[in-house]
Coordinates of N, CA and C and ligand atoms in Angstrom, one line a residue:
M1 N 23.0 1.3 19.6 CA 22.5 1.1 18.1 C 23.0 2.3 17.3
R2 N 23.3 2.1 16.1 CA 23.8 3.3 15.2 C 22.5 4.3 14.9
L3 N 22.7 5.4 14.9 CA 21.5 6.4 14.6 C 20.8 6.0 13.2
S4 N 21.6 5.6 12.3 CA 21.0 5.3 10.9 C 20.3 3.9 11.0
Q5 N 20.8 3.0 11.8 CA 20.2 1.6 12.1 C 18.7 1.9 12.8
I6 N 18.8 2.8 13.7 CA 17.5 3.1 14.6 C 16.4 3.7 13.5
L7 N 16.9 4.7 12.7 CA 15.9 5.2 11.7 C 15.5 4.2 10.7
F8 N 16.3 3.2 10.4 CA 16.0 2.2 9.3 C 15.0 1.3 9.9
S9 N 15.1 1.0 11.2 CA 14.2 0.1 11.9 C 12.9 0.6 12.3
Q10 N 12.9 2.1 12.1 CA 11.5 2.7 12.4 C 10.6 3.2 11.0
G11 N 11.3 2.7 10.0 CA 10.6 2.7 8.7 C 10.8 4.1 7.9
F12 N 12.1 4.7 8.3 CA 12.5 5.8 7.5 C 13.1 5.6 6.1
G13 N 13.0 4.5 5.6 CA 13.5 4.1 4.3 C 14.9 3.2 4.4
T14 N 15.4 3.2 3.2 CA 16.6 2.2 3.0 C 17.7 2.8 4.0
R15 N 18.6 2.0 4.3 CA 19.9 2.5 5.0 C 20.5 3.7 4.4
R16 N 20.6 3.7 3.1 CA 21.2 4.9 2.4 C 20.4 6.1 2.7
L17 N 19.1 6.0 2.5 CA 18.2 7.1 2.8 C 18.4 7.7 4.2
C18 N 18.3 6.7 5.1 CA 18.4 7.0 6.7 C 19.8 7.8 6.9
S19 N 20.9 7.1 6.3 CA 22.1 8.0 6.5 C 22.1 9.4 5.9
G20 N 21.4 9.5 4.8 CA 21.2 10.8 4.0 C 20.5 11.7 4.9
L21 N 19.4 11.3 5.4 CA 18.7 12.2 6.4 C 19.6 12.9 7.3
I22 N 20.3 11.9 8.0 CA 21.3 12.1 9.2 C 22.3 13.3 8.7
Q23 N 23.0 12.8 7.6 CA 24.0 13.7 7.1 C 23.5 15.0 6.7
H24 N 22.2 15.0 6.1 CA 21.7 16.4 5.7 C 21.1 17.3 6.9
G25 N 21.4 16.8 8.1 CA 21.1 17.6 9.3 C 19.5 17.6 9.6
E26 N 18.9 16.6 9.1 CA 17.4 16.4 9.4 C 17.0 15.7 10.7
V27 N 18.0 15.2 11.2 CA 17.7 14.5 12.5 C 18.3 15.1 13.8
Q28 N 17.4 15.2 14.8 CA 17.9 15.7 16.0 C 17.6 14.7 17.3
V29 N 18.6 14.8 18.1 CA 18.4 13.9 19.4 C 18.5 14.9 20.5
N30 N 17.6 14.9 21.5 CA 17.7 15.8 22.5 C 17.8 17.2 22.2
G31 N 17.1 17.6 21.0 CA 17.3 19.0 20.7 C 18.4 19.4 19.9
E32 N 19.4 18.4 19.7 CA 20.7 18.8 19.0 C 20.7 18.0 17.7
V33 N 21.1 18.7 16.6 CA 21.3 18.1 15.2 C 22.5 17.1 15.3
I34 N 22.3 15.9 15.0 CA 23.3 14.8 15.0 C 23.4 14.6 13.4
D35 N 24.7 14.8 12.9 CA 24.8 14.6 11.5 C 25.9 13.4 11.3
D36 N 26.1 12.6 12.3 CA 26.9 11.4 12.2 C 26.0 10.2 12.2
P37 N 25.7 9.4 11.0 CA 24.9 8.2 10.9 C 25.4 7.1 11.9
D38 N 26.7 7.1 12.3 CA 27.2 6.0 13.2 C 27.1 6.5 14.8
A39 N 26.5 7.6 15.0 CA 26.4 7.9 16.3 C 25.6 6.9 17.2
D40 N 26.0 6.6 18.3 CA 25.5 5.3 19.0 C 24.6 5.8 20.1
Y41 N 23.4 5.1 20.1 CA 22.3 5.5 21.1 C 21.6 4.1 21.7
E42 N 21.3 4.2 22.9 CA 20.5 3.2 23.5 C 19.0 3.4 22.9
P43 N 18.5 2.5 22.1 CA 17.3 2.9 21.4 C 16.0 2.8 22.2
Q44 N 16.0 1.9 23.4 CA 14.9 1.9 24.2 C 14.6 3.3 25.1
G45 N 13.5 3.9 24.8 CA 13.1 5.1 25.4 C 13.6 6.4 24.7
L46 N 14.4 6.1 23.5 CA 15.0 7.2 22.8 C 13.8 7.9 22.1
V47 N 13.9 9.3 22.0 CA 12.8 10.1 21.3 C 13.8 11.1 20.4
F48 N 13.5 11.0 19.2 CA 14.2 11.9 18.2 C 13.4 12.7 17.3
E49 N 13.9 13.4 16.5 CA 13.1 14.3 15.6 C 13.7 14.0 14.1
V50 N 12.7 13.8 13.3 CA 13.1 13.9 11.9 C 12.3 15.0 11.1
S51 N 13.1 15.8 10.4 CA 12.5 16.9 9.8 C 11.5 17.6 10.7
G52 N 11.7 17.9 11.8 CA 10.9 18.7 12.8 C 9.8 17.8 13.5
K53 N 9.8 16.5 13.1 CA 8.6 15.8 13.8 C 9.2 14.8 14.9
T54 N 8.6 14.7 15.9 CA 9.0 13.9 17.0 C 8.6 12.5 16.8
W55 N 9.6 11.6 17.1 CA 9.3 10.1 16.9 C 9.8 9.4 18.3
P56 N 9.1 8.6 18.9 CA 9.5 7.8 20.0 C 10.0 6.4 19.3
Y57 N 11.0 5.9 19.7 CA 11.6 4.6 19.3 C 10.7 3.5 20.0
Y58 N 10.1 2.6 19.0 CA 9.3 1.4 19.5 C 10.0 0.3 18.8
E59 N 10.4 -0.7 19.5 CA 10.9 -2.0 18.7 C 9.7 -2.6 17.8
K60 N 8.5 -2.6 18.5 CA 7.4 -3.0 17.7 C 6.4 -1.8 17.8
A61 N 5.7 -1.4 16.7 CA 4.7 -0.3 16.8 C 3.4 -0.7 17.2
L62 N 2.7 0.0 18.0 CA 1.3 -0.4 18.1 C 0.5 1.0 18.3
I63 N -0.5 1.1 17.4 CA -1.0 2.4 17.0 C -2.5 2.2 17.2
L64 N -3.2 3.2 17.8 CA -4.6 3.3 17.9 C -5.1 4.4 16.9
L65 N -5.9 4.1 15.9 CA -6.5 4.9 15.0 C -7.9 5.0 15.3
N66 N -8.3 6.4 15.3 CA -9.8 6.7 15.4 C -10.3 6.5 13.9
K67 N -10.9 5.5 13.6 CA -11.3 5.3 12.1 C -12.4 6.1 11.7
P68 N -12.3 6.9 10.7 CA -13.6 7.5 10.2 C -14.2 6.4 9.1
A69 N -15.5 6.9 8.8 CA -16.2 6.1 7.8 C -15.5 6.5 6.5
G70 N -15.7 5.5 5.4 CA -15.1 5.8 4.1 C -13.8 5.2 3.9
Y71 N -13.2 4.5 4.8 CA -12.0 3.9 4.7 C -12.0 2.3 4.7
E72 N -11.2 1.8 4.1 CA -11.2 0.2 4.0 C -9.9 -0.2 4.9
C73 N -10.2 -1.4 5.5 CA -9.1 -2.0 6.2 C -8.2 -2.9 5.5
S74 N -8.7 -3.2 4.2 CA -8.0 -4.1 3.4 C -6.6 -3.5 2.9
Q75 N -5.7 -4.2 2.6 CA -4.4 -3.8 2.2 C -4.6 -3.5 0.7
K76 N -5.5 -4.0 0.0 CA -5.7 -3.7 -1.3 C -7.2 -3.2 -1.6
P77 N -7.4 -1.9 -1.2 CA -8.8 -1.5 -1.0 C -9.3 -1.4 -2.4
K78 N -10.7 -1.5 -2.6 CA -11.4 -1.7 -3.8 C -12.1 -0.4 -4.1
H79 N -13.0 0.1 -3.2 CA -13.8 1.3 -3.6 C -13.5 2.5 -2.8
H80 N -12.7 2.3 -1.7 CA -12.4 3.6 -0.8 C -10.8 3.5 -0.4
P81 N -10.3 4.7 -0.1 CA -9.0 4.6 0.4 C -8.8 3.7 1.5
S82 N -7.5 3.3 1.7 CA -7.2 2.2 2.9 C -6.9 3.2 4.0
V83 N -7.3 2.6 5.2 CA -6.9 3.2 6.4 C -5.4 3.4 6.5
M84 N -4.4 2.7 5.8 CA -3.2 2.9 5.9 C -2.7 4.5 5.4
S85 N -3.6 4.9 4.6 CA -3.4 6.2 4.0 C -3.5 7.3 5.1
L86 N -4.2 7.0 6.3 CA -4.2 8.0 7.3 C -3.0 7.9 8.2
L87 N -2.0 7.0 7.9 CA -0.9 7.1 8.7 C 0.4 7.7 8.0
P88 N 1.3 8.1 8.8 CA 2.5 8.6 8.1 C 3.3 7.6 7.5
G89 N 4.1 7.9 6.6 CA 5.0 7.1 5.8 C 5.8 6.0 6.6
P90 N 6.5 6.4 7.5 CA 7.2 5.5 8.1 C 6.5 4.5 8.9
L91 N 5.4 4.5 9.4 CA 4.5 3.5 10.0 C 4.1 2.6 8.7
R92 N 3.7 3.2 7.7 CA 3.4 2.2 6.6 C 4.6 1.4 6.2
E93 N 5.7 2.1 6.1 CA 7.0 1.5 5.7 C 7.4 0.3 6.5
R94 N 7.0 0.5 7.7 CA 7.6 -0.6 8.6 C 6.4 -1.8 8.8
G95 N 5.5 -1.6 8.0 CA 4.7 -2.7 7.9 C 3.5 -2.8 8.9
V96 N 3.0 -1.8 9.5 CA 1.9 -1.8 10.4 C 0.6 -2.4 9.6
Q97 N -0.2 -3.2 10.3 CA -1.4 -3.9 9.8 C -2.6 -3.7 10.6
P98 N -3.8 -3.6 10.3 CA -4.9 -3.6 11.0 C -5.0 -5.0 11.9
V99 N -5.3 -4.8 13.1 CA -5.7 -6.0 13.9 C -7.1 -6.2 13.7
G100 N -7.3 -7.3 12.9 CA -8.8 -7.5 12.5 C -9.2 -6.3 11.6
R101 N -10.6 -6.4 11.3 CA -11.1 -5.3 10.4 C -12.3 -4.6 10.9
L102 N -12.4 -3.3 10.4 CA -13.7 -2.7 10.6 C -14.2 -2.4 9.2
D103 N -15.6 -2.7 8.9 CA -16.0 -2.3 7.6 C -15.8 -0.9 7.3
E104 N -15.9 -0.7 6.0 CA -15.7 0.7 5.4 C -16.6 1.7 5.9
D105 N -17.7 1.3 6.4 CA -18.7 2.3 7.0 C -18.7 2.3 8.6
T106 N -17.9 1.4 9.1 CA -17.8 1.4 10.7 C -16.7 2.4 11.1
T107 N -17.2 3.2 12.2 CA -16.2 4.1 12.7 C -15.6 3.6 14.0
G108 N -14.5 4.2 14.6 CA -14.0 3.9 15.9 C -12.7 3.3 16.0
L109 N -12.5 2.5 17.0 CA -11.1 2.3 17.5 C -10.6 1.1 16.7
L110 N -9.5 1.4 16.0 CA -8.8 0.3 15.2 C -7.5 0.2 15.7
L111 N -6.8 -0.9 16.0 CA -5.4 -1.0 16.3 C -4.7 -1.5 15.1
L112 N -3.4 -1.0 15.0 CA -2.5 -1.4 14.0 C -1.2 -1.7 14.5
T113 N -0.7 -2.7 14.1 CA 0.8 -3.0 14.6 C 1.7 -3.9 13.6
D114 N 2.9 -3.8 13.7 CA 3.7 -4.6 12.9 C 4.3 -5.9 13.6
D115 N 3.6 -6.2 14.7 CA 4.0 -7.4 15.5 C 3.0 -8.5 15.2
G116 N 3.5 -9.4 14.3 CA 2.5 -10.5 13.7 C 1.9 -11.2 14.9
S117 N 2.8 -11.5 15.9 CA 2.4 -12.4 17.1 C 1.2 -11.7 17.9
L118 N 1.3 -10.5 17.9 CA 0.4 -9.8 18.7 C -1.0 -9.8 17.8
I119 N -1.0 -9.6 16.6 CA -2.2 -9.6 15.6 C -2.8 -11.0 15.9
H120 N -2.0 -12.1 15.9 CA -2.6 -13.3 16.1 C -3.3 -13.6 17.4
K121 N -2.6 -13.0 18.5 CA -3.2 -13.1 19.9 C -4.5 -12.3 20.1
L122 N -4.4 -11.1 19.4 CA -5.5 -10.1 19.6 C -6.8 -10.6 18.8
T123 N -6.6 -11.3 17.8 CA -7.8 -11.7 17.0 C -8.2 -13.2 17.2
N124 N -7.4 -13.8 18.3 CA -7.9 -15.2 18.4 C -8.8 -15.3 19.6
P125 N -10.0 -15.7 19.5 CA -11.1 -15.5 20.5 C -10.7 -16.3 21.9
K126 N -9.8 -17.2 21.8 CA -9.2 -17.9 22.9 C -8.6 -16.8 23.9
H127 N -8.1 -15.7 23.5 CA -7.6 -14.8 24.2 C -8.4 -13.9 24.9
H128 N -9.8 -14.0 24.5 CA -10.9 -13.3 25.3 C -10.7 -11.7 25.4
V129 N -10.4 -11.1 24.3 CA -10.3 -9.6 24.4 C -11.6 -9.0 23.8
P130 N -12.2 -8.4 24.9 CA -13.7 -8.0 24.5 C -13.7 -6.7 23.7
K131 N -14.5 -6.7 22.7 CA -14.6 -5.5 21.8 C -16.0 -4.9 21.9
V132 N -16.1 -3.7 22.1 CA -17.5 -3.1 22.4 C -17.9 -2.3 21.1
Y133 N -19.1 -2.5 20.6 CA -19.6 -1.9 19.5 C -20.9 -1.1 19.9
V134 N -21.2 0.0 19.2 CA -22.5 0.7 19.4 C -23.1 0.8 18.1
A135 N -24.3 0.2 17.9 CA -25.0 0.0 16.6 C -26.3 0.9 16.7
R136 N -26.5 1.9 15.8 CA -27.8 2.4 15.6 C -28.7 1.6 14.8
C137 N -29.7 1.1 15.2 CA -30.6 0.1 14.5 C -31.8 0.8 13.9
K138 N -32.2 0.3 12.9 CA -33.4 0.8 12.0 C -34.7 0.8 12.8
H139 N -34.9 -0.4 13.5 CA -36.2 -0.5 14.1 C -36.1 -0.5 15.7
P140 N -37.0 0.0 16.3 CA -36.9 -0.1 17.8 C -36.3 -1.5 18.4
L141 N -35.6 -1.4 19.3 CA -34.9 -2.7 19.8 C -35.9 -3.4 20.9
S142 N -36.2 -4.6 20.8 CA -36.9 -5.2 21.7 C -36.2 -6.0 22.7
D143 N -37.0 -6.3 23.9 CA -36.3 -7.0 24.9 C -36.0 -8.5 24.3
E144 N -36.9 -9.1 23.5 CA -36.5 -10.3 22.9 C -35.3 -10.4 22.0
Q145 N -35.1 -9.2 21.2 CA -33.9 -9.1 20.4 C -32.7 -9.1 21.3
V146 N -32.7 -8.3 22.1 CA -31.5 -8.2 23.0 C -31.1 -9.7 23.8
K147 N -32.2 -10.3 24.2 CA -32.2 -11.7 24.8 C -31.5 -12.6 23.8
R148 N -32.0 -12.6 22.6 CA -31.5 -13.6 21.7 C -30.0 -13.3 21.2
L149 N -29.7 -12.0 21.1 CA -28.2 -11.8 20.9 C -27.4 -12.3 22.1
L150 N -27.8 -12.4 23.3 CA -27.0 -12.8 24.4 C -27.0 -14.4 24.5
Q151 N -28.2 -14.9 23.9 CA -28.2 -16.4 23.9 C -27.4 -17.0 22.7
G152 N -27.3 -16.2 21.7 CA -26.6 -16.8 20.5 C -27.5 -16.9 19.4
V153 N -27.1 -16.5 18.1 CA -27.7 -16.7 17.0 C -27.0 -17.5 15.9
E154 N -27.7 -18.0 15.0 CA -27.0 -18.8 13.8 C -26.7 -17.7 12.8
L155 N -25.5 -17.8 12.4 CA -25.2 -16.7 11.2 C -24.9 -17.7 10.0
R156 N -25.5 -17.4 9.1 CA -25.3 -18.1 7.6 C -24.6 -17.2 6.7
E157 N -23.6 -17.6 6.0 CA -23.0 -16.8 5.0 C -24.1 -16.6 3.8
P158 N -24.1 -15.5 3.3 CA -25.1 -15.2 2.2 C -25.0 -16.2 1.1
D159 N -23.8 -16.7 0.8 CA -23.6 -17.6 -0.4 C -23.3 -19.0 0.1
A160 N -23.7 -19.4 1.3 CA -23.3 -20.7 1.8 C -24.2 -21.8 1.1
K161 N -23.5 -22.9 1.0 CA -24.1 -24.1 0.4 C -24.9 -24.7 1.5
P162 N -26.1 -25.4 0.9 CA -27.1 -25.8 2.0 C -26.6 -26.9 3.0
H163 N -25.5 -27.5 2.6 CA -25.0 -28.5 3.7 C -23.9 -27.8 4.6
H164 N -23.6 -26.5 4.4 CA -22.8 -25.7 5.4 C -23.6 -25.5 6.7
K165 N -23.0 -26.0 7.8 CA -23.6 -25.6 9.2 C -23.4 -24.1 9.4
P166 N -24.5 -23.5 9.9 CA -24.5 -22.1 10.2 C -23.5 -21.9 11.5
E167 N -22.8 -20.8 11.5 CA -21.9 -20.6 12.7 C -22.7 -20.0 13.8
L168 N -22.4 -20.3 15.1 CA -23.0 -19.7 16.1 C -22.4 -18.6 16.6
A169 N -22.9 -17.4 16.9 CA -22.4 -16.4 17.4 C -23.1 -15.7 18.5
R170 N -22.5 -15.4 19.6 CA -23.1 -15.0 20.9 C -22.5 -13.7 21.2
A171 N -23.3 -12.8 21.7 CA -22.7 -11.5 22.3 C -22.4 -11.8 23.8
E172 N -21.2 -11.3 24.2 CA -20.8 -11.4 25.7 C -21.7 -10.4 26.4
G173 N -22.1 -9.3 26.0 CA -22.9 -8.3 26.6 C -23.7 -7.6 25.6
A174 N -25.0 -7.3 25.8 CA -25.9 -6.7 24.9 C -26.9 -5.7 25.8
E175 N -26.8 -4.6 25.5 CA -27.5 -3.6 26.3 C -28.2 -2.5 25.4
R176 N -29.5 -2.2 25.7 CA -30.2 -1.2 24.8 C -29.8 0.1 25.5
L177 N -29.2 1.2 24.7 CA -28.7 2.3 25.4 C -29.9 3.4 25.3
D178 N -30.5 3.2 24.1 CA -32.0 3.9 23.9 C -32.8 3.2 22.9
E179 N -33.9 3.6 22.5 CA -34.9 2.8 21.7 C -34.2 2.2 20.5
H180 N -33.2 2.9 19.8 CA -32.5 2.3 18.7 C -31.1 2.2 18.9
L181 N -30.5 2.4 20.0 CA -29.0 2.2 20.1 C -28.6 1.0 20.9
L182 N -27.9 0.0 20.4 CA -27.5 -1.1 21.0 C -26.1 -1.3 21.3
Q183 N -25.7 -1.5 22.4 CA -24.2 -1.7 22.8 C -24.1 -3.3 22.9
L184 N -23.1 -3.7 22.1 CA -22.8 -5.1 22.0 C -21.2 -5.4 22.3
T185 N -21.0 -6.4 23.0 CA -19.7 -6.7 23.4 C -19.4 -8.1 22.9
L186 N -18.3 -8.2 22.1 CA -18.0 -9.4 21.3 C -16.7 -9.9 21.6
I187 N -16.5 -11.2 21.7 CA -15.2 -11.8 21.8 C -14.5 -12.1 20.5
E188 N -15.4 -12.5 19.7 CA -14.9 -13.1 18.4 C -15.0 -11.8 17.4
G189 N -14.4 -12.1 16.1 CA -14.7 -11.2 15.1 C -14.8 -11.8 13.7
K190 N -16.1 -12.3 13.7 CA -16.5 -12.9 12.4 C -16.8 -11.8 11.5
Y191 N -16.7 -12.3 10.2 CA -17.1 -11.3 9.0 C -18.4 -10.5 9.2
H192 N -18.4 -9.2 9.4 CA -19.7 -8.5 9.5 C -20.6 -9.0 10.7
Q193 N -19.7 -9.3 11.7 CA -20.5 -10.0 12.9 C -21.6 -9.3 13.4
V194 N -21.5 -8.0 13.8 CA -22.5 -7.3 14.4 C -23.7 -7.1 13.5
K195 N -23.3 -6.8 12.3 CA -24.4 -6.5 11.3 C -25.2 -7.8 11.1
R196 N -24.6 -8.9 11.0 CA -25.2 -10.2 10.7 C -26.0 -10.7 12.1
M197 N -25.4 -10.5 13.1 CA -26.1 -10.8 14.3 C -27.5 -10.1 14.6
V198 N -27.2 -8.7 14.2 CA -28.5 -7.9 14.4 C -29.6 -8.2 13.4
A199 N -29.0 -8.5 12.1 CA -30.0 -9.0 11.0 C -30.7 -10.4 11.5
A200 N -29.9 -11.2 12.1 CA -30.4 -12.4 12.4 C -31.6 -12.3 13.6
V201 N -31.7 -11.3 14.2 CA -32.7 -11.2 15.3 C -33.8 -10.2 14.7
G202 N -33.7 -9.8 13.4 CA -34.7 -9.1 12.7 C -34.7 -7.6 12.8
N203 N -33.5 -7.2 13.0 CA -33.3 -5.7 13.1 C -32.3 -5.4 11.9
R204 N -31.8 -4.1 11.9 CA -30.8 -3.8 10.9 C -29.9 -2.6 11.4
V205 N -28.6 -3.0 11.1 CA -27.6 -1.8 11.7 C -27.6 -0.7 10.7
E206 N -27.8 0.5 11.1 CA -27.7 1.7 10.2 C -26.3 2.2 10.3
T207 N -25.8 2.4 11.5 CA -24.5 2.9 11.7 C -23.9 2.0 12.7
L208 N -22.6 2.0 12.7 CA -21.7 1.1 13.8 C -20.4 1.8 14.1
H209 N -20.3 1.9 15.4 CA -19.1 2.6 15.9 C -18.4 1.6 16.9
R210 N -17.1 1.6 17.0 CA -16.5 0.7 18.1 C -15.7 1.6 19.0
P211 N -16.2 1.8 20.2 CA -15.5 2.9 21.2 C -14.4 2.1 21.9
R212 N -14.5 0.9 22.0 CA -13.6 0.1 23.0 C -12.9 -1.2 22.3
F213 N -11.7 -1.4 22.7 CA -11.0 -2.8 22.3 C -10.3 -3.1 23.5
G214 N -10.7 -4.2 24.1 CA -10.1 -4.6 25.4 C -10.2 -3.4 26.4
A215 N -9.2 -2.9 27.1 CA -9.4 -1.8 28.1 C -9.1 -0.6 27.3
L216 N -8.8 -0.5 26.1 CA -8.5 0.7 25.4 C -9.8 1.5 25.0
T217 N -9.8 2.8 25.0 CA -11.0 3.5 24.4 C -10.3 4.7 23.7
I218 N -11.0 5.3 22.9 CA -10.5 6.4 21.9 C -10.3 7.6 22.8
P219 N -9.1 8.2 22.8 CA -8.7 9.4 23.7 C -9.7 10.5 23.2
D220 N -10.2 11.4 24.3 CA -11.2 12.3 24.0 C -10.7 13.3 22.8
D221 N -9.3 13.5 22.9 CA -8.8 14.6 22.2 C -8.3 14.1 20.7
L222 N -8.6 12.9 20.3 CA -8.2 12.3 19.1 C -9.3 12.3 18.0
P223 N -9.2 13.2 17.0 CA -10.4 13.3 16.2 C -10.5 12.2 15.2
P224 N -11.7 11.9 14.5 CA -11.6 11.0 13.5 C -10.6 11.1 12.4
G225 N -9.9 10.0 12.2 CA -8.9 10.1 11.3 C -7.5 10.2 12.0
G226 N -7.4 10.5 13.3 CA -6.2 10.9 14.0 C -5.7 9.4 14.6
W227 N -4.5 9.4 14.9 CA -3.9 8.3 15.6 C -3.0 8.6 16.7
C228 N -2.6 7.6 17.5 CA -1.7 7.8 18.6 C -1.0 6.5 18.9
W229 N 0.3 6.6 19.6 CA 0.9 5.5 20.0 C 0.3 4.8 21.2
I230 N 0.3 3.4 21.3 CA 0.0 2.8 22.6 C 1.3 2.3 23.0
A231 N 1.8 2.7 24.2 CA 3.1 2.4 24.5 C 3.4 0.8 24.8
S232 N 2.4 0.1 25.2 CA 2.6 -1.4 25.4 C 1.3 -2.1 25.3
P233 N 1.3 -3.3 24.6 CA 0.2 -4.0 24.6 C -0.5 -4.4 26.0
A234 N 0.3 -4.3 27.0 CA -0.4 -4.6 28.3 C -1.5 -3.6 28.6
Q235 N -1.5 -2.6 27.8 CA -2.6 -1.5 28.2 C -4.0 -2.1 27.6
I236 N -3.9 -2.9 26.7 CA -5.1 -3.5 26.2 C -5.7 -4.4 27.1
H237 N -4.9 -5.1 27.9 CA -5.5 -6.0 28.9 C -5.7 -5.4 30.4
A238 N -5.3 -4.2 30.5 CA -5.3 -3.5 31.8 C -6.7 -3.5 32.4
Ligands
URA301 N1 -19.1 -6.2 12.9 C1 -19.5 -5.7 11.7 O1 -20.5 -6.0 11.2 N2 -18.8 -4.7 11.1 C2 -17.6 -4.3 11.7 O2 -17.1 -3.5 11.1 C3 -17.3 -4.8 13.0 C4 -18.1 -5.7 13.5

């Protein structure tokens, strides 16, 4: 694959811009400046540098973001900046999108990818990818509350019409970590699901964090707002 084509596929701008970066000596492969946009490389496993920053080639991008509070997952954020603003330009340019959503005030593990079929798979409850949440609750957690979350609760949309059937939501796992701290494992991802489930059993979520998505956890050295590559979707199911 031509070097200019590789850069284009990885979000470095139009073909003309990518050729320009190369011709201006901004691109290195194996520590050597390559100024020929037509230089040919096997892209799989290629690591290159653009303006001094290292980029591994990925046909599809899969990114783990340690989401801080104060960012919206929506493409068109209303009140807070988008999580996309935490990513470098080339990742935005190649169209990565959040896999599901975390609320503006929720922190923790958010995946983003430009692989539409992967988004579909990971957000479909049929594929049974467990997501783990830790909620600090306003009131002390009772055994009864934990039991009801495991049995399933009815969730009603705040503006639902009277004839709308409430949705049933069940936690795959529910564990009290301390008097106010609840760990919930969910397979689905309904709108505000944790907050609504906790409200349905008579408590209230004050802060919410997602430490785990499938088999993935946030690397210890990844600060809030930081991101890293996930080399393969297989790591989610490991
Ligand atoms: N459930 C919620 O209520 N909020 C989130 O951000 C994620 C799950």
